[in-house]
mmCIF file of C-alpha atoms in Angstrom:
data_model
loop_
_atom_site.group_PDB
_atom_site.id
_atom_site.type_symbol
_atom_site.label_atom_id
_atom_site.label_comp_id
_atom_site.label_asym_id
_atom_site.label_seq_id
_atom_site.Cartn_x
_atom_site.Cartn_y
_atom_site.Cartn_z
ATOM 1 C CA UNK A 1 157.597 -17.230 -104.382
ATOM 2 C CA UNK A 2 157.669 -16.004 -100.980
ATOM 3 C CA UNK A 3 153.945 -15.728 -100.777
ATOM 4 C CA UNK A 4 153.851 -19.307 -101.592
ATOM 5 C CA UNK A 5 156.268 -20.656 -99.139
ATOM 6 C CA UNK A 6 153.799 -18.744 -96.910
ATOM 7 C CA UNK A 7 150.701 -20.688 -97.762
ATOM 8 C CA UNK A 8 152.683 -24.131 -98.417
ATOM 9 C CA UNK A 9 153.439 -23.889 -94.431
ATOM 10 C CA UNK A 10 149.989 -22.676 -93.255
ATOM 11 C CA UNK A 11 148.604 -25.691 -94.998
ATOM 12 C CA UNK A 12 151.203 -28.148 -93.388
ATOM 13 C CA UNK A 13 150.846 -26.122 -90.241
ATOM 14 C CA UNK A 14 147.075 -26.825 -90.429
ATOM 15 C CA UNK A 15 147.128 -29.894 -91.689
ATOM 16 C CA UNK A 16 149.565 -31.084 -88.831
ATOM 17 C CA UNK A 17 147.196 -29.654 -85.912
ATOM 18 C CA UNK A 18 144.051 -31.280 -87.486
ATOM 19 C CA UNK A 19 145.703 -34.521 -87.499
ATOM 20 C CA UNK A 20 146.700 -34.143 -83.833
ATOM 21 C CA UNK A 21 142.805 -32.857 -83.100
ATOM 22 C CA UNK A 22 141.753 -36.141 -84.873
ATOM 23 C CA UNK A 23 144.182 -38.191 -82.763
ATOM 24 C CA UNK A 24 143.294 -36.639 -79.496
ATOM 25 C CA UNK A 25 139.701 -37.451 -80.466
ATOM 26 C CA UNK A 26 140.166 -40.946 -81.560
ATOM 27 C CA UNK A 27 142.123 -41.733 -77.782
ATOM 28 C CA UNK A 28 139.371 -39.944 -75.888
ATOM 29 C CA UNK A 29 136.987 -42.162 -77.607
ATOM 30 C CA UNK A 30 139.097 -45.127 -76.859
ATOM 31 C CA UNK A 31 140.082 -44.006 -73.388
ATOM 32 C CA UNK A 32 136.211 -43.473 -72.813
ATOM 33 C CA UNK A 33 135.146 -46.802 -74.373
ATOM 34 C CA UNK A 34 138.267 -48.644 -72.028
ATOM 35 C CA UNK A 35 136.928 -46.711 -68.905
ATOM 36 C CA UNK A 36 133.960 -47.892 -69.287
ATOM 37 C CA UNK A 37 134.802 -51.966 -70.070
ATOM 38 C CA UNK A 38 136.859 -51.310 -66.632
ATOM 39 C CA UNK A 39 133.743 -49.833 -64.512
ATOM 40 C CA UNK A 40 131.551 -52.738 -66.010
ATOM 41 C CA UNK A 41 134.084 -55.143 -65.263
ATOM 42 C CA UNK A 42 134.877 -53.829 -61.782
ATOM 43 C CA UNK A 43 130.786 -54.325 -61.332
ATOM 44 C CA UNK A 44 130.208 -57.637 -62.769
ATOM 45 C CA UNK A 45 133.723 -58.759 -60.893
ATOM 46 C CA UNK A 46 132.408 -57.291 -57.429
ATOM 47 C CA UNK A 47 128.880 -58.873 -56.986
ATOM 48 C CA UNK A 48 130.248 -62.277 -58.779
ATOM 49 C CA UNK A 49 132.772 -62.068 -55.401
ATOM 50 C CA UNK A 50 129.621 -61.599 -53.120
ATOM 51 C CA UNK A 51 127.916 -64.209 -54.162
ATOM 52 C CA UNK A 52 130.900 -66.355 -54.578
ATOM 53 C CA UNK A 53 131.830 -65.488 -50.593
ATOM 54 C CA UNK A 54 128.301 -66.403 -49.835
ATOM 55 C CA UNK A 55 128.953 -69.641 -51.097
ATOM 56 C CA UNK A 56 131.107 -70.289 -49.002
ATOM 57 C CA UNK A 57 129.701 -69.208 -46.108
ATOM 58 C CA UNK A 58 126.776 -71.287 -46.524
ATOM 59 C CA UNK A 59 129.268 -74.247 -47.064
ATOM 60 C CA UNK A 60 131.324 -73.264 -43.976
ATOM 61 C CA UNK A 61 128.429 -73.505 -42.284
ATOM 62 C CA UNK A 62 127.278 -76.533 -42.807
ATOM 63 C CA UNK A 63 130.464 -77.869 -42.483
ATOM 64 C CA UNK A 64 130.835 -76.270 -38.956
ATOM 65 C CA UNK A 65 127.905 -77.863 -37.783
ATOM 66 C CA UNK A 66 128.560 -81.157 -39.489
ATOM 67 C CA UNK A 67 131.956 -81.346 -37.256
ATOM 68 C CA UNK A 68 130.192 -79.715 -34.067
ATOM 69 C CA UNK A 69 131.317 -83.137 -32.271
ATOM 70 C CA UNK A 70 134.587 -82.402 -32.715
ATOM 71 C CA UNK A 71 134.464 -78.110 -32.855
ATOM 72 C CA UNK A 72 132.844 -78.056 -29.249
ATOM 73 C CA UNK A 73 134.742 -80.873 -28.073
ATOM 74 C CA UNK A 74 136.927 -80.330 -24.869
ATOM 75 C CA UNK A 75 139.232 -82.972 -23.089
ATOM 76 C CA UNK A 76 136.526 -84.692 -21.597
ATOM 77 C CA UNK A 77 132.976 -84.185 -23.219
ATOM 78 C CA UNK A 78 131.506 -82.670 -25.840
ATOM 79 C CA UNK A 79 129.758 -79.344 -24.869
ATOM 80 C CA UNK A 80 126.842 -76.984 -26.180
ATOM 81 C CA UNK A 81 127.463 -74.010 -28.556
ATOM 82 C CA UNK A 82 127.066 -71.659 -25.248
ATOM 83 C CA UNK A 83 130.931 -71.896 -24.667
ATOM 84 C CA UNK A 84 132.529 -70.929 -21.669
ATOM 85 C CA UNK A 85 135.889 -68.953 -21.421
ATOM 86 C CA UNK A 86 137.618 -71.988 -20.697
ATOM 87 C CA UNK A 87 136.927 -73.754 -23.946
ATOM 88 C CA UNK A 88 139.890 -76.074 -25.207
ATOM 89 C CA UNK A 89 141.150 -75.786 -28.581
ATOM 90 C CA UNK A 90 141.818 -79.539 -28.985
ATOM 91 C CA UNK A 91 143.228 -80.965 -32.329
ATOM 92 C CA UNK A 92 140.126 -82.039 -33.495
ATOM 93 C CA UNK A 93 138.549 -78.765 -33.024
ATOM 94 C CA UNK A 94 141.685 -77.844 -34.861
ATOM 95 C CA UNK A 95 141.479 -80.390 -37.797
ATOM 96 C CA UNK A 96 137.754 -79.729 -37.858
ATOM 97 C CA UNK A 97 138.747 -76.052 -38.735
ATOM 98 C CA UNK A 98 140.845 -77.352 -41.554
ATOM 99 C CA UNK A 99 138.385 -79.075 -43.027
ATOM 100 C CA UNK A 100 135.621 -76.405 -42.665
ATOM 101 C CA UNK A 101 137.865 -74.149 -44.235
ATOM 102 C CA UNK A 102 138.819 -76.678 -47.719
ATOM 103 C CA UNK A 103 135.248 -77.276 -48.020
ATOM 104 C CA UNK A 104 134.612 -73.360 -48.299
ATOM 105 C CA UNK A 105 137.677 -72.680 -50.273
ATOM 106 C CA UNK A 106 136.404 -75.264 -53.157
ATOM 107 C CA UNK A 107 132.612 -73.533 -52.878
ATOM 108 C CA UNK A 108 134.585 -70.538 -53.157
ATOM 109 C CA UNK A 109 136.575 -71.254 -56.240
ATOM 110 C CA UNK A 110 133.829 -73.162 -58.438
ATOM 111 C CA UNK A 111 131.315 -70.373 -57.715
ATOM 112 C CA UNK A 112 133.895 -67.664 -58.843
ATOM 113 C CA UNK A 113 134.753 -69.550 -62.082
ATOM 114 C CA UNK A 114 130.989 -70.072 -62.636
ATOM 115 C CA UNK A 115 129.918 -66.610 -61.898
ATOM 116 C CA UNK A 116 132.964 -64.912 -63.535
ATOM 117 C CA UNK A 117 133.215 -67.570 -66.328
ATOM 118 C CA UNK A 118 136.118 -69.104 -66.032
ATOM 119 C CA UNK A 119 138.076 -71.750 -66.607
ATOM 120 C CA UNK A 120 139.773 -74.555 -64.183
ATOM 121 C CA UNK A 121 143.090 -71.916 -64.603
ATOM 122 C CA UNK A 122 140.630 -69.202 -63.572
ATOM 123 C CA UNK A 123 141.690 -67.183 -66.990
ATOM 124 C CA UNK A 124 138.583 -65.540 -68.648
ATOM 125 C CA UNK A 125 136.919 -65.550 -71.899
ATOM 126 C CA UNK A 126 136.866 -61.588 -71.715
ATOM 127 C CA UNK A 127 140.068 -59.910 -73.862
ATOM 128 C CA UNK A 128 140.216 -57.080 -71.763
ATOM 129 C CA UNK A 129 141.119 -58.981 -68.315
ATOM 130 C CA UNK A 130 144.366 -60.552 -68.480
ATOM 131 C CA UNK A 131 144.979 -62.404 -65.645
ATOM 132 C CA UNK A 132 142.870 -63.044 -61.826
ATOM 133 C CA UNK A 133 144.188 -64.147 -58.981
ATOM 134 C CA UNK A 134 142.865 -64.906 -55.315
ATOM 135 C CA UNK A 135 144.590 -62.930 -53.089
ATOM 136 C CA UNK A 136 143.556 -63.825 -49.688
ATOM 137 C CA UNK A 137 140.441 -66.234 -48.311
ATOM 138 C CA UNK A 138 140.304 -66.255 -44.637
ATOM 139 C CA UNK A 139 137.302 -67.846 -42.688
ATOM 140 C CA UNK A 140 136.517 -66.771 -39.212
ATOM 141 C CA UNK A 141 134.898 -69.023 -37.093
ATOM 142 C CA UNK A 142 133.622 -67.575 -33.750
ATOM 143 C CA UNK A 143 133.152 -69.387 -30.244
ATOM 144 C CA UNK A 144 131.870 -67.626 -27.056
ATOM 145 C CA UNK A 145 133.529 -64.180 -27.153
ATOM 146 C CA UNK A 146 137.553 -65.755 -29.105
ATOM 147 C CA UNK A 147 137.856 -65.641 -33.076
ATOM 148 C CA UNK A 148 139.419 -68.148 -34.783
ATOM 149 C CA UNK A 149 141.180 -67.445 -38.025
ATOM 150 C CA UNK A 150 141.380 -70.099 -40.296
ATOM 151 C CA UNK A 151 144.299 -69.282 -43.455
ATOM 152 C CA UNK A 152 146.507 -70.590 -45.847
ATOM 153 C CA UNK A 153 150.209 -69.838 -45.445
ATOM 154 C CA UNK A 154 152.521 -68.952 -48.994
ATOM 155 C CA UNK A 155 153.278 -72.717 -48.551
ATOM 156 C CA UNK A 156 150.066 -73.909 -48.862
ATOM 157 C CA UNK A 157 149.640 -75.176 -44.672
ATOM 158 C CA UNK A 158 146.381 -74.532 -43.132
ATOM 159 C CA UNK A 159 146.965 -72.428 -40.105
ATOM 160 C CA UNK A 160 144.352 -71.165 -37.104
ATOM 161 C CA UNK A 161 144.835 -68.424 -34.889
ATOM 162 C CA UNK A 162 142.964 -67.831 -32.324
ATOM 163 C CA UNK A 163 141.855 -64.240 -30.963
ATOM 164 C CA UNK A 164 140.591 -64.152 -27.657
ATOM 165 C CA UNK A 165 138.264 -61.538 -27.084
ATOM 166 C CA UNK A 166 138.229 -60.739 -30.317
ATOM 167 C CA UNK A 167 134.417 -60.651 -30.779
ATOM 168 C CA UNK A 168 133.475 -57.475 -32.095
ATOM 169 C CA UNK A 169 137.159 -55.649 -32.010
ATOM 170 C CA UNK A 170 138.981 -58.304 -34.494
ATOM 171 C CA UNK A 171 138.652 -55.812 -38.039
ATOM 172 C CA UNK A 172 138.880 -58.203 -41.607
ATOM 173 C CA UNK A 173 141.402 -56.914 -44.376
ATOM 174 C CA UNK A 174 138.416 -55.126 -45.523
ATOM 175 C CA UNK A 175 137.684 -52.964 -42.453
ATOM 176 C CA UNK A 176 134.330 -55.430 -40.932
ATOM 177 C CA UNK A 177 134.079 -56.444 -37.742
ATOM 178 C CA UNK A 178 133.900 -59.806 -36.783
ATOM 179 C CA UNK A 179 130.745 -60.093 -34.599
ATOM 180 C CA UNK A 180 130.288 -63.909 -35.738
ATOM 181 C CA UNK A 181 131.508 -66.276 -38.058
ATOM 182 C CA UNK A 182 132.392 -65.375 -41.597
ATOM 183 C CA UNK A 183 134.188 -65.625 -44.683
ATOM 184 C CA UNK A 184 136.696 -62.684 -46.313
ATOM 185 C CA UNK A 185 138.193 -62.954 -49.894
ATOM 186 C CA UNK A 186 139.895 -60.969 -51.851
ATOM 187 C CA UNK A 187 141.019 -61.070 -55.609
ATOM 188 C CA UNK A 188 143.669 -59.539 -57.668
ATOM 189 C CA UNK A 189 141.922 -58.627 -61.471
ATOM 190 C CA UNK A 190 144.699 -57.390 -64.162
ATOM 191 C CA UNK A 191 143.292 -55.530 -67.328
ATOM 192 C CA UNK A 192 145.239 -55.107 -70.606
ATOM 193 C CA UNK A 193 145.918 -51.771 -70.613
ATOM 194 C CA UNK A 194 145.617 -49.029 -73.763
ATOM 195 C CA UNK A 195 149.084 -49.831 -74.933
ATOM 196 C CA UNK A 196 151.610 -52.633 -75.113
ATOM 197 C CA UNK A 197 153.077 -53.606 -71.672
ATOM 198 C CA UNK A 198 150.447 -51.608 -69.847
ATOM 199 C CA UNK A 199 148.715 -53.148 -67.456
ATOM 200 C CA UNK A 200 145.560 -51.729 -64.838
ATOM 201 C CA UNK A 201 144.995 -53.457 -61.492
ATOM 202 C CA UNK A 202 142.357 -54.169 -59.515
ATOM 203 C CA UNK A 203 141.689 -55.444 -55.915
ATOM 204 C CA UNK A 204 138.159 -56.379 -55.051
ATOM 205 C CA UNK A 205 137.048 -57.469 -51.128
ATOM 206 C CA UNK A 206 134.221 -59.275 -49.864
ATOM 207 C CA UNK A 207 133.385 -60.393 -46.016
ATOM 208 C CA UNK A 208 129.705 -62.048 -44.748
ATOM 209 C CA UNK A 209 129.123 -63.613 -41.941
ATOM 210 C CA UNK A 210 126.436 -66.200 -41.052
ATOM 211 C CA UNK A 211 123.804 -63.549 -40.058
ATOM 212 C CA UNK A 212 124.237 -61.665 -43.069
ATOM 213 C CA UNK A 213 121.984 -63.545 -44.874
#
């Protein structure tokens, strides 16, 4: 009887660590196979922000030199793009900003949803990504040696700094120098995780300016 009991609990015992073995093996696999969904993702997610930035670049632009009457504009006349240090931001030049920057921000937002398929709520098709957000779009527009930073406040106002100087010393969220006018973005991606309730993050950054292309 005792020899048995011996062999009754060597089989459990055994039976026990192969199920573990199997287990391990089966969450590697899945771990692997979620890894790489993520690194594919990340890709696909990073070169569809690119392009998407590029967008609207090109459409800040244009817009910038559609407005140049009112972006160069001083108090008295309007001037060449060769600005002096005395340029004065006037509040055309200021709403012209505005609008260069809601023109972009639209280019922006329908090329992401066409390049990362998705939909007017930007949620995508793909189970694995739960939720994307835009984080930050800032466009720099750059006169003589100041920067102007065009963003949107948590309320939703359109603000513009200026920077003076700031040509070729003013450093983008992402770590670029601003040596001429540009657009930054930067999105939030959330993955469904292995697991209930778990949740992976990512944050992906783009900036390119108009002599980048």
């Amino acid at each position: 009887m005792k020899i048995l009991s011996k062999k009754q609990d060597g089989a459990i015992t055994y039976s026990v660590f192969t199920l573990f073995f199997i287990s391990m093996v089966v969450l590697y696999m899945f771990a692997n196979l979620y890894m790489r969904g993520a690194e594919s993702i990340r890709k696909h997610y990073d070169n569809a922000l690119t392009l998407s930035v590029l967008s609207a670049n090109l459409c800040d632009r244009t817009s910038m030199f559609t407005y140049d009457e009112y972006l160069l504009q001083t108090e008295d006349n309007v001037i060449s793009y060769d600005i002096q240090s005395d340029f004065t931001v006037t509040e055309p030049f200021i709403n012209a900003c505005k609008s260069a920057y809601r023109c972009a921000k639209k280019n922006f937002t329908n090329s992401l949803k066409s390049y990362m398929n998705l939909n007017d709520s930007l949620e995508s098709n793909i189970p694995m990504v739960k939720e994307i957000q835009i984080q930050q779009f800032v466009i720099y527009n750059v006169f003589g040696e100041n920067v102007y930073e065009v963003t949107q406040s948590s309320g939703g106002e359109l603000l513009v700094n200026c920077y003076e100087n700031g040509k070729g010393s003013f450093i983008t969220p992402n770590g670029a120098t601003v040596a001429a006018s540009g657009v930054y973005a930067n999105i939030k991606v959330t993955l469904n995780g292995i697991g209930p309730g778990i949740n992976n993050e990512m944050s992906l950054h783009s900036y390119i300016d108009v002599y980048s292309h």
